[in-house]
Amino acid sequence: MLSKKEIIEILKSNNDDVLKQADAIRKEYVGDEVHLRGLIEFSNICKRECKYCGLQCSNKTLERYRMEKNEILLYAKRAVDMGYKTIVLQSGEDEHYKTDYMCEIISEIKKLDVALTLSIGEKSFEEFKAFKDAGADRYLIRIETTDKELYKKMHPHANFENRKKCLEDLKTLGYEVGTGCLVGLPGQTTESLANDILFFKDIDADMVGIGPFISHPQTPLKDAQNGSFELALKVMALTRILLKNINIPATTAMETLNPNGRIIALQSGANVVMPNVTASEYRKKYELYPNKICIHENGDKCRHCIENKIKSIGRTISTEQGFRKK
Ligand code: SAH
C-alpha cells in the first residue's frame, strides 16, 4: 500500500520504475493473457455537456447517429464470430433507448453466450437493476475526476455525488464495476490524481480505465493543452500496483497520443484492449476527441492488427470472458 504522499512523489518524479513494477504485478496477479472486448459505439447522441467531450449536446457540427436494435445485434454477432467473449455497448446519454428497449437489446446479446458490459451513462437504481436482470454483467462509469470543484467546472448541470452514487448502486446490484479518470484536464492537480487512484482502491473497482485528456476543437476546451501520455501511463501503473488483480484496459486515447501507446500500456500494467467492431462510417462520428485511431478500419482488420501486436510482445489472447480474477 502506498500513501498519498508517496503516490504524489512518484507522479511528480522523472523516474518511471513504477511502470516495470506494475508490469510485474500484472504478470503475478492476472498473468500474460490479454482480454479483448468488442466495442460497439451505438449512439453519439448525448444530452450532457461535459466540457471536454466532442459528443456534448452543444457541439452542433457533429453529425449524429443512432443504431436500432437489429443493427446493434448484427455487430454483436459479428464480434462473437471474430472471437470476442465480451461485448461492450457504449453511447452518449441518449434517451431514445428507454429501459425496456435497452433490456431487449441486452437479453438478445446475452443469447450469444458472451459477457456484456454497458457504458451508457448515469441511470437510476431501478434502471441499473432492470439491465442487470436482463443479463448485463458489467458497467463502466468513469468518475472522470474526484476533485469536486474541477468536476463541477467540467460538467455543467451534472453532479459528482450522483455519479459516485451510480458506482455504489452498481456494486450493490452485483455488477462488475468499472471506473477511471481523465489525466491532464485543465486545472487538475497531481494531488487530485493521487486522490483518484485512492478512490479506485476505496470503492474496490473491478476495472479502471485511464486516459489522457485530448483537446477537441468543437468544445470550450479547444485551446487547452492535451494531457500527457507519460503521466496517464503512470496513473495507470499505480492503479495496477494498488488494486493488483483488477482488469485495466490499454486505452484508445493512449494510442491516439502515442503510436505504440496500447502496447506500452500493456507492458506497464494493462491487461485488456477494447477494439472497435463497428463500421468506419460510425467510428469517425463517435468523436469524443480528434484523431481517434482506426477510424478508417473495419472490425476484422482491427482484431487482426491488435492480435498480432499482442503476440509480438509474447502475450496471449484470452479465450475466456475475463471476469476479475479472484
Ligand atoms: N456516456 C457514457 C460514456 C462516455 S464516453 C458515460 O457517461 O459514461 C467514454 C469516456 O470517454 C468518458 O468517460 C471520458 O473519460 C472519455 N472522453 C470523453 N472526452 C474525452 C476527451 N476529450 N479526451 C479523452 N477522453 C475523453
Coordinates of C-alpha atoms and ligand atoms in Angstrom, one line a residue:
M1 CA 0.0 0.0 0.0
L2 CA 1.3 3.4 -1.0
S3 CA 0.5 6.6 0.9
K4 CA -1.0 9.6 -0.8
K5 CA 2.4 11.4 -0.3
E6 CA 4.3 8.6 -2.0
I7 CA 1.9 8.5 -4.9
I8 CA 2.3 12.2 -5.4
E9 CA 6.1 11.9 -5.3
I10 CA 6.0 9.1 -7.9
L11 CA 3.7 11.1 -10.2
K12 CA 6.0 14.1 -9.9
S13 CA 9.3 12.4 -10.4
N14 CA 11.1 11.7 -13.7
N15 CA 11.7 8.1 -12.6
D16 CA 9.5 5.6 -14.3
D17 CA 10.5 2.4 -12.4
V18 CA 6.8 2.2 -11.4
L19 CA 6.0 1.1 -14.9
K20 CA 8.2 -2.0 -14.6
Q21 CA 6.8 -2.7 -11.1
A22 CA 3.3 -2.5 -12.4
D23 CA 4.2 -4.9 -15.3
A24 CA 5.5 -7.5 -12.7
I25 CA 2.4 -7.2 -10.6
R26 CA 0.2 -7.6 -13.6
K27 CA 2.0 -10.8 -14.5
E28 CA 1.8 -12.1 -11.0
Y29 CA -1.9 -11.4 -10.4
V30 CA -3.6 -11.7 -13.8
G31 CA -1.0 -13.4 -16.0
D32 CA 0.1 -13.0 -19.6
E33 CA -3.4 -13.3 -21.1
V34 CA -4.9 -10.2 -22.7
H35 CA -8.7 -9.9 -22.8
L36 CA -10.2 -8.4 -25.9
R37 CA -13.6 -6.7 -25.6
G38 CA -15.5 -5.9 -28.7
L39 CA -16.7 -2.3 -28.5
I40 CA -19.9 -1.1 -30.2
E41 CA -20.4 2.6 -30.0
F42 CA -24.1 2.6 -30.8
S43 CA -25.2 6.2 -30.5
N44 CA -23.3 9.5 -30.4
I45 CA -26.4 11.4 -29.3
C46 CA -26.0 12.9 -25.8
K47 CA -28.0 15.1 -23.5
R48 CA -24.9 16.1 -21.4
E49 CA -22.5 18.9 -21.8
C50 CA -19.2 17.5 -20.5
K51 CA -16.8 20.3 -21.4
Y52 CA -14.0 18.1 -22.8
C53 CA -16.2 15.8 -24.8
G54 CA -16.9 16.1 -28.6
L55 CA -20.3 14.4 -28.2
Q56 CA -21.7 17.1 -25.8
C57 CA -25.1 18.4 -26.9
S58 CA -23.8 21.9 -27.7
N59 CA -21.5 20.6 -30.4
K60 CA -23.7 21.4 -33.4
T61 CA -21.2 20.5 -36.1
L62 CA -21.1 16.8 -35.3
E63 CA -23.2 14.5 -37.5
R64 CA -25.3 12.4 -35.1
Y65 CA -26.3 8.8 -35.5
R66 CA -28.0 6.1 -33.5
M67 CA -28.3 2.3 -34.2
E68 CA -31.5 0.5 -33.7
K69 CA -31.7 -3.0 -32.1
N70 CA -31.1 -5.0 -35.2
E71 CA -28.0 -3.2 -36.2
I72 CA -26.5 -3.4 -32.7
L73 CA -27.2 -7.2 -32.8
L74 CA -25.6 -7.5 -36.2
Y75 CA -22.4 -6.0 -34.8
A76 CA -22.6 -8.1 -31.7
K77 CA -22.9 -11.3 -33.8
R78 CA -20.0 -10.3 -36.0
A79 CA -17.9 -9.6 -32.9
V80 CA -18.7 -13.1 -31.5
D81 CA -17.8 -14.6 -34.9
M82 CA -14.5 -12.8 -34.7
G83 CA -13.9 -14.5 -31.3
Y84 CA -14.8 -11.8 -28.8
K85 CA -16.0 -13.1 -25.4
T86 CA -17.2 -9.7 -24.1
I87 CA -19.3 -7.1 -25.9
V88 CA -19.2 -3.5 -24.6
L89 CA -22.1 -1.3 -25.5
Q90 CA -21.2 2.4 -25.3
S91 CA -23.1 5.6 -26.2
G92 CA -23.8 9.1 -25.2
E93 CA -26.7 9.6 -22.8
D94 CA -29.4 9.1 -25.4
E95 CA -33.0 9.0 -24.1
H96 CA -34.2 7.2 -27.2
Y97 CA -33.2 3.9 -25.5
K98 CA -35.9 3.5 -22.9
T99 CA -35.4 0.9 -20.2
D100 CA -37.5 -1.8 -21.8
Y101 CA -35.9 -1.3 -25.2
M102 CA -32.4 -1.5 -23.7
C103 CA -33.4 -4.6 -21.8
E104 CA -34.5 -6.3 -25.1
I105 CA -31.1 -5.5 -26.6
I106 CA -29.3 -6.8 -23.5
S107 CA -31.1 -10.1 -23.4
E108 CA -30.7 -10.7 -27.2
I109 CA -26.9 -10.1 -26.9
K110 CA -26.8 -12.5 -23.8
K111 CA -28.2 -15.2 -26.0
L112 CA -24.9 -15.1 -27.9
D113 CA -23.1 -16.5 -24.8
V114 CA -20.9 -13.5 -24.1
A115 CA -20.2 -11.3 -21.2
L116 CA -21.8 -7.9 -21.6
T117 CA -20.6 -4.5 -20.4
L118 CA -22.6 -1.3 -20.5
S119 CA -21.2 2.2 -20.7
I120 CA -24.2 4.3 -21.3
G121 CA -24.0 6.9 -18.5
E122 CA -25.8 7.7 -15.3
K123 CA -29.1 5.9 -14.6
S124 CA -31.4 5.3 -11.7
F125 CA -31.1 2.3 -9.3
E126 CA -34.2 0.8 -10.9
E127 CA -32.8 1.1 -14.4
F128 CA -29.5 -0.4 -13.4
K129 CA -31.5 -3.2 -11.7
A130 CA -33.5 -3.8 -14.9
F131 CA -30.4 -4.0 -17.0
K132 CA -28.8 -6.5 -14.5
D133 CA -31.9 -8.6 -14.5
A134 CA -31.9 -8.6 -18.3
G135 CA -28.4 -10.1 -18.2
A136 CA -25.8 -7.2 -18.1
D137 CA -22.6 -8.3 -16.3
R138 CA -20.5 -5.2 -16.0
Y139 CA -20.9 -1.4 -16.1
L140 CA -18.4 1.4 -16.8
I141 CA -18.8 4.9 -15.4
R142 CA -15.6 6.8 -15.1
I143 CA -15.7 9.2 -12.2
E144 CA -13.5 11.4 -14.6
T145 CA -12.0 13.4 -11.6
T146 CA -12.5 13.2 -7.8
D147 CA -11.7 16.9 -7.5
K148 CA -15.2 18.2 -6.8
E149 CA -14.5 21.8 -7.9
L150 CA -13.0 20.6 -11.1
Y151 CA -15.8 18.1 -11.6
K152 CA -18.3 21.0 -11.4
K153 CA -16.4 23.1 -13.9
M154 CA -16.2 20.2 -16.4
H155 CA -19.8 19.0 -16.0
P156 CA -22.4 21.7 -16.1
H157 CA -25.8 20.6 -14.8
A158 CA -24.3 17.3 -13.5
N159 CA -23.5 16.2 -10.0
F160 CA -20.4 14.5 -8.6
E161 CA -22.3 12.8 -5.8
N162 CA -24.8 11.3 -8.2
R163 CA -22.0 9.8 -10.4
K164 CA -20.5 8.4 -7.2
K165 CA -23.8 7.0 -6.1
C166 CA -24.2 5.3 -9.5
L167 CA -21.0 3.4 -8.8
E168 CA -22.3 2.4 -5.4
D169 CA -25.6 1.3 -6.8
L170 CA -23.9 -0.9 -9.4
K171 CA -21.8 -2.6 -6.7
T172 CA -24.9 -3.2 -4.6
L173 CA -26.6 -4.8 -7.6
G174 CA -23.7 -7.2 -8.2
Y175 CA -22.2 -5.7 -11.4
E176 CA -18.5 -5.8 -12.0
V177 CA -17.9 -2.1 -11.8
G178 CA -15.5 -0.1 -13.9
T179 CA -14.5 3.5 -13.3
G180 CA -11.5 5.7 -14.2
C181 CA -10.3 9.2 -14.8
L182 CA -9.0 11.7 -17.3
V183 CA -5.4 12.7 -16.9
G184 CA -4.5 16.3 -17.8
L185 CA -7.7 18.2 -17.5
P186 CA -7.1 21.9 -17.4
G187 CA -6.7 22.8 -13.7
Q188 CA -6.2 19.3 -12.5
T189 CA -3.5 18.8 -9.8
T190 CA -1.2 16.0 -9.1
E191 CA -2.7 15.7 -5.7
S192 CA -6.2 15.2 -7.2
L193 CA -4.8 12.4 -9.4
A194 CA -3.4 10.7 -6.3
N195 CA -6.9 11.0 -4.8
D196 CA -8.4 9.5 -8.0
I197 CA -6.1 6.4 -7.6
L198 CA -7.1 6.1 -3.9
F199 CA -10.7 6.5 -4.8
F200 CA -10.4 3.4 -7.2
K201 CA -9.0 1.5 -4.3
D202 CA -11.5 2.8 -1.8
I203 CA -14.5 1.7 -3.9
D204 CA -12.7 -1.6 -4.9
A205 CA -13.3 -1.0 -8.6
D206 CA -13.2 -4.2 -10.7
M207 CA -12.0 -2.3 -13.8
V208 CA -10.2 1.0 -14.2
G209 CA -9.7 2.9 -17.5
I210 CA -7.3 5.8 -17.5
G211 CA -6.8 8.1 -20.5
P212 CA -5.1 11.3 -21.3
F213 CA -7.4 14.3 -21.9
I214 CA -7.3 15.2 -25.6
S215 CA -8.5 18.7 -26.6
H216 CA -11.4 18.7 -29.1
P217 CA -11.7 21.8 -31.4
Q218 CA -15.5 22.0 -31.1
T219 CA -15.6 22.2 -27.4
P220 CA -15.0 25.0 -24.8
L221 CA -11.6 23.3 -24.1
K222 CA -10.4 23.7 -27.7
D223 CA -7.4 25.9 -26.6
A224 CA -6.4 23.7 -23.7
Q225 CA -3.2 21.5 -23.8
N226 CA -3.6 17.8 -24.2
G227 CA -2.8 15.6 -21.2
S228 CA 0.5 13.8 -21.1
F229 CA 0.8 10.2 -22.3
E230 CA 3.6 9.5 -19.8
L231 CA 1.5 10.8 -16.8
A232 CA -1.6 8.8 -17.8
L233 CA 0.7 5.8 -18.0
K234 CA 2.0 6.3 -14.5
V235 CA -1.5 6.8 -13.1
M236 CA -2.5 3.5 -14.7
A237 CA 0.6 1.8 -13.4
L238 CA 0.0 3.0 -9.9
T239 CA -3.6 1.8 -10.1
R240 CA -2.3 -1.7 -11.0
I241 CA 0.1 -1.6 -8.1
L242 CA -2.6 -0.7 -5.6
L243 CA -5.5 -2.7 -6.9
K244 CA -3.5 -5.8 -8.1
N245 CA -6.0 -8.2 -9.6
I246 CA -8.4 -5.9 -11.5
N247 CA -8.9 -5.5 -15.2
I248 CA -7.1 -2.5 -16.8
P249 CA -7.5 -1.5 -20.4
A250 CA -4.8 -0.1 -22.6
T251 CA -7.0 2.8 -23.7
T252 CA -7.6 4.1 -27.2
A253 CA -6.8 7.7 -26.0
M254 CA -3.3 6.5 -25.1
E255 CA -2.7 5.2 -28.6
T256 CA -4.0 8.4 -30.0
L257 CA -1.2 10.3 -28.3
N258 CA 1.5 7.7 -28.9
P259 CA 1.5 5.4 -32.0
N260 CA 2.6 2.4 -29.8
G261 CA 0.5 3.5 -26.8
R262 CA -1.5 0.4 -26.2
I263 CA 1.4 -1.9 -26.3
I264 CA 3.4 0.3 -24.0
A265 CA 0.3 0.3 -21.7
L266 CA 0.1 -3.5 -21.8
Q267 CA 3.8 -3.5 -20.7
S268 CA 3.0 -1.1 -17.8
G269 CA 0.2 -2.8 -16.0
A270 CA -2.7 -3.1 -18.5
N271 CA -4.3 -6.5 -19.5
V272 CA -7.3 -5.6 -21.6
V273 CA -7.8 -4.0 -25.0
M274 CA -11.2 -2.8 -26.4
P275 CA -11.1 -2.8 -30.2
N276 CA -13.9 -1.2 -32.1
V277 CA -16.1 -3.6 -34.0
T278 CA -18.4 -1.2 -35.9
A279 CA -18.0 0.2 -39.5
S280 CA -15.8 3.2 -40.2
E281 CA -18.8 5.5 -41.1
Y282 CA -19.7 5.4 -37.4
R283 CA -16.2 5.5 -36.0
K284 CA -15.5 8.9 -37.3
K285 CA -18.7 10.2 -35.9
Y286 CA -18.1 8.9 -32.4
E287 CA -15.6 11.7 -31.9
L288 CA -15.0 12.0 -28.2
Y289 CA -11.7 13.7 -29.2
P290 CA -9.9 14.3 -32.5
N291 CA -7.6 11.9 -34.3
K292 CA -9.1 8.8 -32.8
I293 CA -7.2 5.7 -34.1
C294 CA -8.5 3.2 -36.6
I295 CA -11.4 5.4 -37.8
H296 CA -10.9 4.1 -41.4
E297 CA -10.7 0.4 -40.4
N298 CA -13.3 -2.3 -40.1
G299 CA -13.8 -4.7 -37.3
D300 CA -11.9 -7.7 -38.8
K301 CA -8.8 -5.6 -39.5
C302 CA -8.7 -4.1 -36.0
R303 CA -8.9 -7.6 -34.4
H304 CA -6.1 -9.0 -36.5
C305 CA -3.9 -6.0 -36.1
I306 CA -4.1 -5.9 -32.3
E307 CA -3.8 -9.7 -32.0
N308 CA -0.5 -9.6 -33.9
K309 CA 0.8 -6.7 -31.8
I310 CA -0.1 -8.6 -28.6
K311 CA 1.5 -11.8 -29.8
S312 CA 4.7 -9.9 -30.8
I313 CA 5.3 -9.0 -27.2
G314 CA 5.0 -12.6 -26.0
R315 CA 1.4 -12.2 -24.6
T316 CA -1.5 -14.4 -25.5
I317 CA -5.2 -13.7 -26.3
S318 CA -7.6 -15.0 -23.7
T319 CA -10.4 -17.3 -24.8
E320 CA -12.4 -16.7 -21.7
Q321 CA -14.9 -14.0 -20.7
G322 CA -12.3 -12.4 -18.4
F323 CA -14.0 -11.5 -15.2
R324 CA -11.9 -10.1 -12.4
K325 CA -9.6 -12.8 -11.1
K326 CA -10.4 -13.9 -7.5
Ligands
SAH1 N1 -21.8 8.4 -21.8 C1 -21.0 7.4 -21.2 C2 -19.8 7.1 -22.0 C3 -18.8 8.3 -22.1 S1 -17.7 8.3 -23.4 C4 -20.7 7.9 -19.7 O1 -21.1 9.0 -19.4 O2 -20.1 7.2 -19.0 C5 -16.4 7.4 -22.6 C6 -15.2 8.2 -22.0 O3 -14.5 9.0 -22.9 C7 -15.6 9.2 -20.9 O4 -15.9 8.6 -19.7 C8 -14.4 10.1 -20.9 O5 -13.5 9.8 -19.8 C9 -13.7 9.9 -22.3 N2 -13.5 11.1 -23.0 C10 -14.5 12.0 -23.4 N3 -14.0 13.1 -24.0 C11 -12.6 12.9 -24.0 C12 -11.5 13.7 -24.4 N4 -11.7 14.9 -25.0 N5 -10.3 13.2 -24.3 C13 -10.1 12.0 -23.7 N6 -11.1 11.2 -23.3 C14 -12.4 11.7 -23.4

